[in-house]
Amino acid sequence: MLGNHLSLNSSRNGNISFNNTLEGNQLLNINAGTGAVQFNNTVGKKSPLTGLEITAGKVNANSLNISQSGLRINATLPVELNDTLNINRRGSTTITSSGNISTRKIISEGGVNLTSNGDINNRGGIDTSSTINGGKINLTSNNGAVN
């Protein structure tokens, strides 16, 4: 359980892995340089993170639940989100990758912006609906396909 906003930095471009459930109404900022960031369990199932910001080579995650500050990923290798991404309270999703971006269902009230130099594959749909105004959806693949 995160008690305060937390920043993790890997000064040697090493990998950062989370093997257990990660909970807490806080912002988590992770900088792995060119290393990988791996979430092996659910993030924010009982208590969504306020926001999640990741800079890394590769990013691999299971279920992510985040609130108002949303999700920001900047990766130089593939990004793989293997289960539902749920961003509520008008939070938005921005993922930029030099590699492929692969996702399941994305629910993000504040909008979705995926930009890749490879393929963008979504296997569950994208929902930006809201009781106020739904967010915009922008999918850009500079050298690949959008599926």
mmCIF file of C-alpha atoms in Angstrom:
data_model
loop_
_atom_site.group_PDB
_atom_site.id
_atom_site.type_symbol
_atom_site.label_atom_id
_atom_site.label_comp_id
_atom_site.label_asym_id
_atom_site.label_seq_id
_atom_site.Cartn_x
_atom_site.Cartn_y
_atom_site.Cartn_z
ATOM 1 C CA MET A 1 0.000 0.000 0.000
ATOM 2 C CA LEU A 2 1.448 3.346 -1.035
ATOM 3 C CA GLY A 3 1.196 5.862 1.800
ATOM 4 C CA ASN A 4 2.690 8.862 -0.025
ATOM 5 C CA HIS A 5 3.542 9.881 -3.563
ATOM 6 C CA LEU A 6 6.479 7.748 -4.625
ATOM 7 C CA SER A 7 9.215 8.033 -7.268
ATOM 8 C CA LEU A 8 11.402 5.073 -8.224
ATOM 9 C CA ASN A 9 14.524 5.655 -10.319
ATOM 10 C CA SER A 10 16.888 3.039 -11.711
ATOM 11 C CA SER A 11 20.130 4.962 -12.220
ATOM 12 C CA ARG A 12 21.730 2.071 -14.117
ATOM 13 C CA ASN A 13 18.816 1.474 -16.505
ATOM 14 C CA GLY A 14 17.866 -1.653 -14.563
ATOM 15 C CA ASN A 15 14.549 -3.454 -14.508
ATOM 16 C CA ILE A 16 11.848 -2.644 -11.934
ATOM 17 C CA SER A 17 9.349 -5.402 -11.079
ATOM 18 C CA PHE A 18 6.302 -5.493 -8.813
ATOM 19 C CA ASN A 19 5.348 -9.047 -7.860
ATOM 20 C CA ASN A 20 2.498 -8.275 -5.439
ATOM 21 C CA THR A 21 -0.707 -6.260 -5.635
ATOM 22 C CA LEU A 22 -0.041 -2.511 -5.570
ATOM 23 C CA GLU A 23 -2.650 -0.316 -3.840
ATOM 24 C CA GLY A 24 -2.887 3.287 -2.680
ATOM 25 C CA ASN A 25 -4.482 6.609 -3.459
ATOM 26 C CA GLN A 26 -1.132 8.146 -4.450
ATOM 27 C CA LEU A 27 0.899 9.055 -7.537
ATOM 28 C CA LEU A 28 3.596 6.582 -8.571
ATOM 29 C CA ASN A 29 6.406 7.785 -10.845
ATOM 30 C CA ILE A 30 8.786 5.134 -12.232
ATOM 31 C CA ASN A 31 11.922 5.842 -14.265
ATOM 32 C CA ALA A 32 13.743 2.698 -15.388
ATOM 33 C CA GLY A 33 15.670 4.442 -18.182
ATOM 34 C CA THR A 34 16.045 1.756 -20.853
ATOM 35 C CA GLY A 35 15.214 -1.040 -18.365
ATOM 36 C CA ALA A 36 11.873 -2.849 -18.195
ATOM 37 C CA VAL A 37 8.955 -2.171 -15.848
ATOM 38 C CA GLN A 38 6.888 -5.239 -14.993
ATOM 39 C CA PHE A 39 3.654 -5.424 -12.953
ATOM 40 C CA ASN A 40 2.985 -9.116 -12.226
ATOM 41 C CA ASN A 41 -0.205 -8.532 -10.254
ATOM 42 C CA THR A 42 -3.157 -6.128 -10.106
ATOM 43 C CA VAL A 43 -2.559 -2.406 -9.570
ATOM 44 C CA GLY A 44 -5.212 -0.402 -7.711
ATOM 45 C CA LYS A 45 -7.963 -3.026 -7.507
ATOM 46 C CA LYS A 46 -9.215 -1.946 -4.043
ATOM 47 C CA SER A 47 -7.624 1.516 -3.908
ATOM 48 C CA PRO A 48 -6.756 3.008 -7.329
ATOM 49 C CA LEU A 49 -3.524 4.927 -7.698
ATOM 50 C CA THR A 50 -4.040 8.671 -8.179
ATOM 51 C CA GLY A 51 -1.734 8.482 -11.204
ATOM 52 C CA LEU A 52 0.993 6.382 -12.784
ATOM 53 C CA GLU A 53 3.896 7.766 -14.837
ATOM 54 C CA ILE A 54 6.439 5.395 -16.404
ATOM 55 C CA THR A 55 9.614 5.985 -18.421
ATOM 56 C CA ALA A 56 11.210 2.714 -19.508
ATOM 57 C CA GLY A 57 12.402 0.472 -22.282
ATOM 58 C CA LYS A 58 9.671 -2.164 -22.134
ATOM 59 C CA VAL A 59 6.477 -2.026 -20.036
ATOM 60 C CA ASN A 60 4.367 -5.073 -19.199
ATOM 61 C CA ALA A 61 1.332 -4.923 -16.915
ATOM 62 C CA ASN A 62 -1.783 -6.801 -15.947
ATOM 63 C CA SER A 63 -4.865 -5.004 -14.610
ATOM 64 C CA LEU A 64 -4.316 -1.257 -13.947
ATOM 65 C CA ASN A 65 -6.840 0.911 -12.052
ATOM 66 C CA ILE A 66 -5.962 4.597 -11.827
ATOM 67 C CA SER A 67 -7.905 7.767 -11.024
ATOM 68 C CA GLN A 68 -7.723 11.479 -11.860
ATOM 69 C CA SER A 69 -4.052 11.959 -12.815
ATOM 70 C CA GLY A 70 -4.268 9.091 -15.302
ATOM 71 C CA LEU A 71 -1.597 7.002 -16.975
ATOM 72 C CA ARG A 72 1.496 8.275 -18.828
ATOM 73 C CA ILE A 73 3.939 5.803 -20.390
ATOM 74 C CA ASN A 74 6.990 6.722 -22.470
ATOM 75 C CA ALA A 75 8.774 3.590 -23.730
ATOM 76 C CA THR A 76 11.513 2.787 -26.225
ATOM 77 C CA LEU A 77 10.409 -0.857 -26.627
ATOM 78 C CA PRO A 78 6.987 -2.589 -26.686
ATOM 79 C CA VAL A 79 4.223 -1.771 -24.210
ATOM 80 C CA GLU A 80 1.980 -4.711 -23.305
ATOM 81 C CA LEU A 81 -1.124 -4.164 -21.163
ATOM 82 C CA ASN A 82 -2.516 -7.676 -20.729
ATOM 83 C CA ASP A 83 -5.778 -6.920 -18.933
ATOM 84 C CA THR A 84 -8.286 -4.078 -18.547
ATOM 85 C CA LEU A 85 -6.930 -0.559 -18.101
ATOM 86 C CA ASN A 86 -9.426 1.459 -16.049
ATOM 87 C CA ILE A 87 -8.812 5.213 -15.667
ATOM 88 C CA ASN A 88 -11.626 7.023 -13.860
ATOM 89 C CA ARG A 89 -12.426 10.511 -12.514
ATOM 90 C CA ARG A 90 -11.691 12.120 -15.891
ATOM 91 C CA GLY A 91 -8.129 10.799 -15.940
ATOM 92 C CA SER A 92 -6.592 10.243 -19.370
ATOM 93 C CA THR A 93 -4.273 7.688 -20.939
ATOM 94 C CA THR A 94 -1.160 8.644 -22.932
ATOM 95 C CA ILE A 95 1.184 5.928 -24.185
ATOM 96 C CA THR A 96 4.132 6.667 -26.474
ATOM 97 C CA SER A 97 6.385 3.851 -27.657
ATOM 98 C CA SER A 98 9.107 3.349 -30.242
ATOM 99 C CA GLY A 99 7.892 -0.274 -30.349
ATOM 100 C CA ASN A 100 4.476 -1.886 -30.575
ATOM 101 C CA ILE A 101 1.619 -1.072 -28.198
ATOM 102 C CA SER A 102 -0.635 -3.978 -27.285
ATOM 103 C CA THR A 103 -3.700 -3.504 -25.036
ATOM 104 C CA ARG A 104 -6.882 -5.179 -23.908
ATOM 105 C CA LYS A 105 -9.934 -3.106 -22.986
ATOM 106 C CA ILE A 106 -9.234 0.561 -22.174
ATOM 107 C CA ILE A 107 -11.723 2.606 -20.122
ATOM 108 C CA SER A 108 -10.457 6.175 -19.803
ATOM 109 C CA GLU A 109 -12.942 9.023 -19.234
ATOM 110 C CA GLY A 110 -10.437 11.769 -20.039
ATOM 111 C CA GLY A 111 -9.414 10.305 -23.395
ATOM 112 C CA VAL A 112 -6.847 7.991 -24.950
ATOM 113 C CA ASN A 113 -3.728 8.923 -26.910
ATOM 114 C CA LEU A 114 -1.598 6.023 -28.213
ATOM 115 C CA THR A 115 1.422 6.834 -30.408
ATOM 116 C CA SER A 116 3.748 4.138 -31.732
ATOM 117 C CA ASN A 117 6.508 3.666 -34.286
ATOM 118 C CA GLY A 118 5.247 0.072 -34.573
ATOM 119 C CA ASP A 119 1.822 -1.541 -34.467
ATOM 120 C CA ILE A 120 -1.046 -0.619 -32.154
ATOM 121 C CA ASN A 121 -3.198 -3.627 -31.231
ATOM 122 C CA ASN A 122 -6.301 -3.261 -29.052
ATOM 123 C CA ARG A 123 -8.106 -6.508 -28.234
ATOM 124 C CA GLY A 124 -11.006 -5.262 -26.122
ATOM 125 C CA GLY A 125 -12.203 -1.871 -27.289
ATOM 126 C CA ILE A 126 -11.706 1.691 -26.088
ATOM 127 C CA ASP A 127 -14.339 3.480 -23.998
ATOM 128 C CA THR A 128 -13.963 7.194 -23.170
ATOM 129 C CA SER A 129 -17.592 7.830 -22.245
ATOM 130 C CA SER A 130 -18.411 10.022 -19.264
ATOM 131 C CA THR A 131 -21.461 11.599 -17.622
ATOM 132 C CA ILE A 132 -20.038 15.001 -18.657
ATOM 133 C CA ASN A 133 -18.183 14.813 -21.980
ATOM 134 C CA GLY A 134 -16.295 11.781 -23.224
ATOM 135 C CA GLY A 135 -12.601 12.171 -23.989
ATOM 136 C CA LYS A 136 -11.002 12.049 -27.422
ATOM 137 C CA ILE A 137 -9.388 8.946 -28.900
ATOM 138 C CA ASN A 138 -6.174 9.365 -30.908
ATOM 139 C CA LEU A 139 -4.334 6.301 -32.262
ATOM 140 C CA THR A 140 -1.182 7.055 -34.313
ATOM 141 C CA SER A 141 1.159 4.463 -35.765
ATOM 142 C CA ASN A 142 4.024 6.055 -37.698
ATOM 143 C CA ASN A 143 5.319 2.833 -39.302
ATOM 144 C CA GLY A 144 2.828 0.088 -38.475
ATOM 145 C CA ALA A 145 -0.817 -0.916 -38.406
ATOM 146 C CA VAL A 146 -3.652 0.033 -36.067
ATOM 147 C CA ASN A 147 -5.877 -2.924 -35.149
#
